[in-house]
Coordinates of N, CA, C and O in Angstrom, one line a residue:
G7 N 115.4 46.6 184.8 CA 115.4 48.0 184.7 C 116.3 48.6 183.6 O 116.0 49.7 183.3
F8 N 117.5 48.0 183.3 CA 118.4 48.7 182.4 C 118.0 48.6 180.9 O 118.5 49.4 180.1
E9 N 117.1 47.7 180.5 CA 116.9 47.5 179.1 C 115.5 48.2 178.7 O 114.7 47.5 178.0
R10 N 115.3 49.4 179.0 CA 114.0 50.0 178.7 C 114.1 50.6 177.2 O 113.1 51.0 176.7
G11 N 115.3 50.7 176.7 CA 115.4 51.2 175.3 C 115.5 52.7 175.2 O 115.2 53.2 174.1
I12 N 115.7 53.4 176.2 CA 115.7 54.9 176.2 C 117.1 55.3 176.3 O 117.8 55.1 177.3
S13 N 117.6 56.0 175.3 CA 119.0 56.5 175.3 C 118.9 57.8 174.5 O 118.4 57.8 173.4
N14 N 119.5 58.8 175.0 CA 119.6 60.1 174.3 C 120.8 60.3 173.5 O 121.0 61.3 172.8
S15 N 121.7 59.4 173.5 CA 122.9 59.4 172.6 C 122.5 59.0 171.3 O 121.6 58.2 171.1
G16 N 123.2 59.5 170.3 CA 122.9 59.1 168.9 C 121.8 59.9 168.2 O 121.4 59.6 167.2
W17 N 121.3 60.9 168.9 CA 120.4 61.8 168.2 C 121.0 62.5 167.1 O 122.1 62.8 167.0
T18 N 120.2 62.7 166.0 CA 120.7 63.4 164.8 C 119.9 64.7 164.6 O 118.8 64.9 165.0
Q19 N 120.6 65.7 164.0 CA 120.1 67.0 163.6 C 119.3 66.8 162.4 O 119.8 66.3 161.4
Y20 N 118.0 67.3 162.4 CA 117.1 67.2 161.2 C 116.9 68.7 160.8 O 116.5 69.5 161.6
A21 N 117.1 68.9 159.5 CA 116.8 70.3 159.0 C 115.6 70.2 158.1 O 115.4 69.4 157.2
N22 N 114.6 71.2 158.3 CA 113.4 71.3 157.5 C 113.4 72.6 156.8 O 113.2 73.6 157.5
E23 N 113.6 72.5 155.5 CA 113.8 73.8 154.7 C 112.4 74.5 154.7 O 112.4 75.7 154.9
G24 N 111.4 73.8 154.4 CA 110.1 74.4 154.2 C 109.6 75.1 155.5 O 109.0 76.1 155.5
G25 N 109.9 74.4 156.7 CA 109.4 75.0 157.9 C 110.4 75.9 158.5 O 110.1 76.7 159.5
G26 N 111.6 76.0 158.0 CA 112.6 77.0 158.4 C 113.2 76.6 159.9 O 113.4 77.5 160.7
F27 N 113.4 75.4 160.1 CA 113.9 75.0 161.4 C 114.8 73.8 161.4 O 114.8 73.0 160.4
T28 N 115.6 73.6 162.5 CA 116.4 72.4 162.7 C 116.0 71.9 164.0 O 115.6 72.7 165.0
V29 N 116.1 70.6 164.3 CA 115.8 69.9 165.6 C 116.6 68.7 165.7 O 116.8 68.0 164.6
H30 N 116.8 68.3 166.9 CA 117.5 66.9 167.1 C 116.4 65.9 167.3 O 115.5 66.1 168.2
L31 N 116.4 64.8 166.6 CA 115.5 63.7 166.7 C 116.3 62.4 166.9 O 117.4 62.2 166.5
P32 N 115.6 61.4 167.6 CA 116.2 60.1 167.8 C 116.4 59.3 166.6 O 117.4 58.5 166.5
N33 N 115.6 59.4 165.6 CA 115.6 58.6 164.4 C 115.2 59.5 163.2 O 114.6 60.5 163.4
D34 N 115.4 58.9 162.0 CA 114.9 59.6 160.8 C 113.5 59.8 160.9 O 112.7 58.8 161.2
P35 N 113.0 61.0 160.6 CA 111.6 61.3 160.8 C 110.7 60.9 159.6 O 111.2 60.8 158.5
K36 N 109.4 60.9 159.8 CA 108.4 60.6 158.8 C 107.8 61.9 158.6 O 107.5 62.6 159.6
E37 N 107.5 62.4 157.4 CA 106.8 63.7 157.1 C 105.5 63.5 156.5 O 105.3 62.6 155.7
E38 N 104.5 64.2 157.0 CA 103.2 64.2 156.4 C 102.6 65.6 156.3 O 102.9 66.4 157.1
S39 N 101.6 65.7 155.4 CA 101.0 66.9 155.2 C 99.4 66.7 155.2 O 99.0 65.7 154.6
T40 N 98.7 67.5 155.9 CA 97.3 67.2 156.1 C 96.6 68.5 155.8 O 97.0 69.6 156.3
Q41 N 95.4 68.5 155.2 CA 94.5 69.7 155.0 C 93.5 69.7 156.2 O 92.9 68.7 156.5
V42 N 93.5 70.9 156.8 CA 92.6 71.1 158.0 C 91.6 72.2 157.6 O 91.9 73.3 157.3
E43 N 90.3 71.8 157.7 CA 89.2 72.7 157.4 C 88.9 73.6 158.6 O 88.7 73.0 159.7
I44 N 88.8 74.9 158.5 CA 88.2 75.7 159.5 C 87.0 76.3 159.0 O 86.9 77.4 158.4
P45 N 85.8 75.6 159.3 CA 84.5 76.0 158.7 C 84.0 77.3 159.1 O 83.4 78.0 158.3
K46 N 84.3 77.8 160.3 CA 83.7 79.1 160.7 C 84.2 80.3 159.9 O 83.6 81.3 159.8
V47 N 85.5 80.2 159.4 CA 86.1 81.2 158.6 C 86.3 80.8 157.1 O 86.9 81.5 156.4
N48 N 85.7 79.6 156.8 CA 85.7 79.1 155.4 C 87.2 79.0 154.9 O 87.5 79.6 153.8
K49 N 88.1 78.5 155.6 CA 89.5 78.4 155.4 C 89.9 76.9 155.4 O 89.5 76.1 156.1
V50 N 91.0 76.6 154.6 CA 91.6 75.3 154.6 C 93.1 75.6 154.9 O 93.7 76.3 154.1
L51 N 93.6 75.0 156.0 CA 95.0 75.3 156.3 C 95.8 74.0 156.1 O 95.2 72.9 156.2
T52 N 97.0 74.1 155.8 CA 97.9 73.0 155.5 C 98.7 72.7 156.8 O 99.5 73.6 157.2
L53 N 98.6 71.6 157.3 CA 99.3 71.2 158.5 C 100.4 70.2 158.1 O 100.2 69.2 157.5
Q54 N 101.7 70.6 158.4 CA 102.9 69.8 158.1 C 103.3 69.1 159.4 O 103.5 69.9 160.4
E55 N 103.6 67.9 159.3 CA 104.0 67.2 160.6 C 105.2 66.4 160.3 O 105.3 65.7 159.3
V56 N 106.2 66.4 161.3 CA 107.4 65.6 161.2 C 107.4 64.7 162.5 O 107.3 65.3 163.6
T57 N 107.5 63.4 162.4 CA 107.4 62.6 163.6 C 108.6 61.6 163.6 O 109.1 61.1 162.6
S58 N 109.1 61.4 164.8 CA 110.3 60.5 165.0 C 110.0 59.5 166.2 O 109.7 60.1 167.3
H59 N 110.1 58.3 166.0 CA 109.9 57.3 167.2 C 111.2 56.9 167.7 O 112.1 56.5 167.1
Q60 N 111.3 57.1 169.1 CA 112.5 56.6 169.7 C 112.3 55.1 170.0 O 113.4 54.3 170.0
N61 N 111.2 54.6 170.3 CA 110.8 53.2 170.4 C 109.3 53.1 170.2 O 108.7 54.1 169.8
Q62 N 108.7 52.0 170.5 CA 107.3 51.9 170.3 C 106.4 52.7 171.2 O 105.2 53.0 170.9
K63 N 107.0 53.2 172.3 CA 106.2 53.9 173.3 C 106.5 55.4 173.4 O 105.8 56.2 174.0
V64 N 107.6 55.8 172.8 CA 108.1 57.2 173.0 C 108.3 57.8 171.6 O 109.0 57.3 170.7
F65 N 107.6 59.0 171.3 CA 107.8 59.5 170.1 C 107.7 61.1 170.2 O 107.2 61.7 171.1
Y66 N 108.3 61.7 169.2 CA 108.5 63.2 169.1 C 107.8 63.7 167.8 O 107.8 63.0 166.8
S67 N 107.3 64.9 167.9 CA 106.7 65.5 166.7 C 106.9 67.0 166.7 O 106.9 67.7 167.7
V68 N 107.1 67.4 165.5 CA 107.1 68.9 165.2 C 106.0 69.1 164.1 O 106.1 68.5 163.0
T69 N 105.0 69.9 164.4 CA 103.9 70.2 163.5 C 104.0 71.8 163.3 O 104.3 72.5 164.2
Y70 N 103.7 72.2 162.0 CA 103.7 73.6 161.8 C 102.6 73.9 160.7 O 102.3 73.1 159.9
M71 N 102.0 75.1 160.9 CA 101.1 75.6 159.8 C 101.2 77.1 159.7 O 101.5 77.8 160.7
E72 N 100.8 77.5 158.5 CA 100.9 79.0 158.3 C 99.4 79.5 158.5 O 98.5 79.0 158.0
L73 N 99.3 80.4 159.4 CA 98.0 81.0 159.8 C 97.7 82.2 158.8 O 98.6 82.8 158.3
P74 N 96.4 82.4 158.6 CA 96.0 83.6 157.8 C 96.6 84.9 158.4 O 96.6 85.0 159.6
R75 N 97.1 85.8 157.5 CA 97.8 87.0 158.0 C 96.9 87.9 158.9 O 97.3 88.4 159.9
K76 N 95.6 87.9 158.6 CA 94.6 88.7 159.4 C 94.4 88.2 160.8 O 94.0 89.0 161.7
W77 N 94.8 86.9 161.0 CA 94.6 86.4 162.4 C 95.6 87.0 163.4 O 95.5 87.0 164.6
K78 N 96.7 87.6 162.8 CA 97.8 88.1 163.6 C 97.3 89.3 164.5 O 97.8 89.6 165.5
I79 N 96.2 90.0 164.1 CA 95.7 91.0 164.8 C 95.2 90.6 166.2 O 95.2 91.4 167.1
A80 N 94.9 89.3 166.4 CA 94.5 88.8 167.6 C 95.5 88.8 168.7 O 95.3 88.8 169.9
G81 N 96.8 88.8 168.2 CA 97.9 88.8 169.2 C 98.5 87.5 169.5 O 97.7 86.5 169.5
A82 N 99.8 87.4 169.8 CA 100.4 86.1 170.0 C 99.8 85.3 171.1 O 99.6 84.1 171.1
T83 N 99.6 86.0 172.3 CA 99.1 85.3 173.5 C 97.8 84.6 173.2 O 97.5 83.5 173.4
R84 N 96.8 85.3 172.5 CA 95.5 84.8 172.2 C 95.6 83.6 171.2 O 94.9 82.6 171.3
L85 N 96.5 83.8 170.2 CA 96.6 82.7 169.2 C 97.2 81.5 169.8 O 96.7 80.3 169.5
L86 N 98.2 81.6 170.7 CA 98.7 80.5 171.4 C 97.8 79.8 172.3 O 97.7 78.5 172.3
K87 N 96.9 80.6 173.0 CA 95.9 80.0 173.9 C 94.9 79.2 173.0 O 94.5 78.1 173.4
A88 N 94.5 79.8 171.9 CA 93.5 79.2 171.0 C 94.1 77.9 170.4 O 93.4 76.9 170.3
G89 N 95.4 77.9 170.1 CA 96.0 76.7 169.6 C 96.0 75.6 170.6 O 95.8 74.4 170.2
L90 N 96.3 75.9 171.8 CA 96.3 74.9 172.9 C 94.9 74.4 173.1 O 94.7 73.2 173.2
D91 N 93.9 75.2 173.1 CA 92.5 74.8 173.3 C 92.1 73.9 172.2 O 91.5 72.8 172.5
I92 N 92.4 74.2 171.0 CA 92.1 73.3 169.9 C 92.9 71.9 170.0 O 92.2 70.9 169.8
L93 N 94.1 72.0 170.4 CA 94.9 70.8 170.6 C 94.3 69.8 171.6 O 94.1 68.6 171.4
V94 N 93.9 70.4 172.7 CA 93.2 69.6 173.8 C 91.9 69.1 173.3 O 91.6 67.9 173.5
K95 N 91.1 69.9 172.7 CA 89.8 69.5 172.2 C 89.8 68.4 171.2 O 89.0 67.5 171.2
H96 N 90.9 68.4 170.3 CA 91.0 67.4 169.3 C 91.9 66.2 169.5 O 92.2 65.4 168.7
T97 N 92.5 66.1 170.8 CA 93.3 65.0 171.2 C 92.5 64.1 172.0 O 92.0 64.5 173.1
P98 N 92.2 62.8 171.6 CA 91.4 61.9 172.4 C 91.9 61.7 173.8 O 93.1 61.6 174.0
E99 N 91.1 61.8 174.8 CA 91.4 61.6 176.2 C 92.3 62.6 176.7 O 92.9 62.4 177.9
A100 N 92.5 63.8 176.1 CA 93.6 64.7 176.6 C 93.0 65.6 177.7 O 91.8 66.0 177.7
V101 N 93.8 65.7 178.8 CA 93.4 66.6 179.9 C 94.7 67.5 180.2 O 95.8 67.0 180.3
L102 N 94.4 68.8 180.2 CA 95.5 69.7 180.4 C 95.9 69.7 181.9 O 95.1 69.9 182.8
V103 N 97.2 69.4 182.1 CA 97.8 69.4 183.5 C 98.2 70.7 183.9 O 98.0 71.2 184.9
N104 N 99.1 71.4 183.0 CA 99.4 72.8 183.2 C 99.9 73.4 182.0 O 100.2 72.8 180.9
K105 N 100.0 74.7 182.0 CA 100.6 75.5 180.9 C 101.3 76.7 181.4 O 101.1 77.2 182.5
Q106 N 102.3 77.2 180.7 CA 103.0 78.3 181.1 C 103.6 79.1 179.9 O 104.3 78.5 179.0
F107 N 103.3 80.4 179.9 CA 103.9 81.2 178.7 C 105.3 81.4 179.0 O 105.8 81.6 180.1
T108 N 106.1 81.4 177.9 CA 107.5 81.6 177.9 C 108.0 82.2 176.7 O 107.2 82.6 175.8
K109 N 109.3 82.1 176.4 CA 109.9 82.6 175.2 C 110.8 81.5 174.6 O 111.4 80.7 175.4
H110 N 110.8 81.3 173.4 CA 111.7 80.4 172.7 C 112.6 81.2 171.7 O 111.9 81.7 170.7
Q111 N 113.8 81.4 171.8 CA 114.6 82.2 171.0 C 114.0 83.5 170.7 O 114.1 84.0 169.6
G112 N 113.5 84.2 171.7 CA 112.9 85.5 171.6 C 111.4 85.5 171.1 O 110.8 86.6 171.1
Y113 N 110.9 84.4 170.7 CA 109.6 84.3 170.2 C 108.6 83.9 171.3 O 108.9 83.1 172.2
R114 N 107.4 84.4 171.3 CA 106.4 84.1 172.3 C 106.0 82.6 172.2 O 105.8 82.1 171.0
S115 N 106.0 81.9 173.3 CA 105.6 80.5 173.2 C 104.9 80.1 174.5 O 104.7 80.8 175.4
L116 N 104.3 78.9 174.5 CA 103.4 78.4 175.5 C 103.8 76.9 175.7 O 103.7 76.1 174.9
D117 N 104.4 76.6 176.9 CA 104.8 75.3 177.3 C 103.5 74.6 177.8 O 102.7 75.3 178.6
F118 N 103.3 73.3 177.6 CA 102.1 72.6 178.1 C 102.5 71.2 178.5 O 103.4 70.7 178.0
H119 N 101.6 70.6 179.3 CA 101.7 69.3 179.8 C 100.3 68.7 179.8 O 99.4 69.2 180.4
L120 N 100.1 67.6 179.0 CA 98.8 67.0 178.9 C 98.9 65.5 179.4 O 99.9 65.0 179.4
K121 N 97.8 65.1 179.9 CA 97.8 63.6 180.2 C 96.8 63.0 179.2 O 95.7 63.7 179.0
Q122 N 97.1 62.0 178.5 CA 96.4 61.4 177.4 C 96.2 59.9 177.7 O 97.1 59.2 177.3
G123 N 95.2 59.5 178.4 CA 95.1 58.1 178.8 C 96.2 57.8 179.7 O 96.5 58.4 180.8
E124 N 97.0 56.8 179.3 CA 98.2 56.3 180.1 C 99.4 57.1 179.8 O 100.5 56.9 180.4
D125 N 99.4 57.9 178.8 CA 100.5 58.7 178.3 C 100.6 60.1 178.8 O 99.6 60.7 179.1
E126 N 101.8 60.6 178.8 CA 102.1 62.0 179.1 C 102.5 62.7 177.8 O 103.2 62.1 177.0
V127 N 102.1 63.9 177.6 CA 102.4 64.7 176.5 C 103.0 66.1 176.9 O 102.3 66.8 177.6
K128 N 104.3 66.3 176.7 CA 104.9 67.6 177.0 C 105.2 68.3 175.7 O 105.7 67.6 174.8
G129 N 105.0 69.6 175.7 CA 105.3 70.3 174.4 C 105.3 71.7 174.5 O 105.3 72.3 175.7
R130 N 105.5 72.3 173.4 CA 105.6 73.8 173.3 C 105.0 74.3 172.0 O 105.2 73.7 170.9
L131 N 104.2 75.4 172.1 CA 103.7 76.1 171.0 C 104.5 77.3 170.8 O 104.7 78.0 171.7
I132 N 104.9 77.6 169.6 CA 105.8 78.8 169.3 C 105.1 79.5 168.1 O 104.8 78.9 167.1
L133 N 105.0 80.8 168.2 CA 104.4 81.6 167.1 C 105.5 82.5 166.5 O 106.1 83.3 167.3
V134 N 105.8 82.3 165.3 CA 106.8 83.1 164.6 C 106.1 83.8 163.4 O 105.8 83.1 162.4
G135 N 105.9 85.1 163.5 CA 105.0 85.8 162.5 C 103.7 85.1 162.4 O 102.9 85.1 163.4
T136 N 103.4 84.5 161.3 CA 102.1 83.9 161.1 C 102.3 82.3 161.1 O 101.3 81.6 160.7
T137 N 103.5 81.8 161.5 CA 103.7 80.3 161.5 C 103.6 79.9 162.9 O 104.2 80.4 163.8
L138 N 102.7 78.9 163.1 CA 102.6 78.3 164.4 C 103.2 77.0 164.5 O 102.9 76.1 163.6
Y139 N 104.2 76.8 165.4 CA 104.9 75.5 165.5 C 104.4 74.8 166.8 O 104.1 75.4 167.8
K140 N 104.3 73.4 166.7 CA 103.9 72.7 167.9 C 104.9 71.5 168.0 O 105.1 70.8 167.1
L141 N 105.6 71.5 169.2 CA 106.5 70.4 169.5 C 106.0 69.6 170.5 O 105.6 70.2 171.6
T142 N 106.0 68.3 170.4 CA 105.5 67.4 171.4 C 106.4 66.2 171.6 O 106.9 65.6 170.7
M143 N 106.4 65.7 172.9 CA 107.1 64.5 173.3 C 106.0 63.7 174.0 O 105.3 64.2 174.8
T144 N 105.7 62.4 173.5 CA 104.7 61.6 174.0 C 105.3 60.3 174.6 O 106.1 59.6 173.9
Y145 N 105.0 59.9 175.8 CA 105.6 58.8 176.4 C 104.7 58.3 177.6 O 104.0 59.1 178.1
P146 N 104.9 57.0 178.0 CA 104.2 56.5 179.1 C 104.8 57.1 180.4 O 106.0 57.4 180.5
L147 N 103.9 57.4 181.4 CA 104.4 58.0 182.7 C 105.5 57.1 183.3 O 106.4 57.7 183.9
S148 N 105.6 55.8 183.2 CA 106.6 55.0 183.6 C 107.9 55.3 183.1 O 109.0 54.9 183.7
L149 N 108.1 56.0 181.9 CA 109.3 56.3 181.3 C 109.7 57.8 181.5 O 110.6 58.3 180.9
E150 N 108.9 58.5 182.3 CA 109.1 60.0 182.3 C 110.6 60.4 182.7 O 111.1 61.2 182.1
Q151 N 111.1 59.8 183.8 CA 112.4 60.1 184.2 C 113.5 60.0 183.1 O 114.3 60.8 182.8
E152 N 113.4 58.8 182.5 CA 114.4 58.5 181.3 C 114.2 59.5 180.1 O 115.2 59.9 179.6
V153 N 112.9 59.8 179.8 CA 112.7 60.7 178.7 C 113.2 62.1 179.0 O 113.8 62.8 178.1
Q154 N 112.9 62.5 180.2 CA 113.3 63.9 180.6 C 114.9 64.2 180.8 O 115.3 65.2 180.6
E155 N 115.6 63.1 181.2 CA 117.0 63.2 181.4 C 117.8 63.5 180.1 O 117.8 62.8 179.2
D156 N 118.5 64.6 180.2 CA 119.3 65.1 179.1 C 118.6 65.0 177.7 O 119.2 64.6 176.7
N157 N 117.4 65.3 177.7 CA 116.6 65.2 176.4 C 116.8 66.5 175.6 O 116.6 67.6 176.0
P158 N 117.5 66.4 174.4 CA 117.8 67.5 173.5 C 116.7 68.1 172.7 O 116.8 69.2 172.1
F159 N 115.5 67.5 172.7 CA 114.5 67.8 171.7 C 114.0 69.2 171.8 O 114.2 70.0 170.8
L160 N 113.4 69.7 172.8 CA 112.8 71.1 172.9 C 113.9 72.1 172.8 O 113.7 73.0 172.0
D161 N 114.9 71.9 173.5 CA 116.0 73.0 173.4 C 116.7 73.0 172.1 O 117.4 74.0 171.8
S162 N 116.7 71.9 171.4 CA 117.5 71.9 170.1 C 116.7 72.5 169.0 O 117.2 72.7 167.9
F163 N 115.4 72.8 169.2 CA 114.6 73.4 168.1 C 115.1 74.8 167.8 O 115.0 75.7 168.7
D164 N 115.6 74.9 166.6 CA 116.3 76.2 166.2 C 115.6 76.8 165.1 O 115.4 76.2 164.0
L165 N 115.1 78.1 165.2 CA 114.4 78.8 164.3 C 115.3 79.8 163.4 O 114.7 80.6 162.8
S166 N 116.5 79.6 163.5 CA 117.5 80.6 162.8 C 117.1 80.6 161.3 O 117.1 81.7 160.7
A167 N 116.7 79.5 160.7 CA 116.4 79.4 159.3 C 115.1 80.2 158.9 O 114.8 80.6 157.8
A168 N 114.2 80.3 160.0 CA 112.9 81.1 159.8 C 113.1 82.5 159.6 O 112.3 83.3 159.1
N169 N 114.3 83.1 160.0 CA 114.6 84.5 159.8 C 115.3 84.9 158.5 O 115.5 86.1 158.3
R170 N 115.5 83.9 157.7 CA 116.2 84.3 156.4 C 115.3 84.9 155.4 O 114.1 84.6 155.4

């Protein structure tokens, strides 16, 4: 039981200049950029993703994208709901367990919990102006207690740099 490889000590702060945030991650992250086509509105959005693996079964991700300005008229609640719907629809085997609207540093956000096959996915969507951030922790159900205990990930996500 003691050698599961989950430890929250030794996390490091990662600063992302382009995304305007800092966050604590267990290891040096890998950064990726993907183009996402939105055919109904004839748009291509750039999705930036930062991932960090704690071990082979537990990983963390911060994804962000700049939404078109005119989408802001839909309102934060509607955009967050739509973002979650798209996330569930495009994640293989994903089933929404629960969701709850909340605030993160004064910004409208939506916490969610998904079941994805044998894994649990807990995360938060945050809308800052026209930037949509998605934070996720993915882990097997058997490691839930260790992952949740003193986990700095979600609460360490700091958007101070986004206000500059």
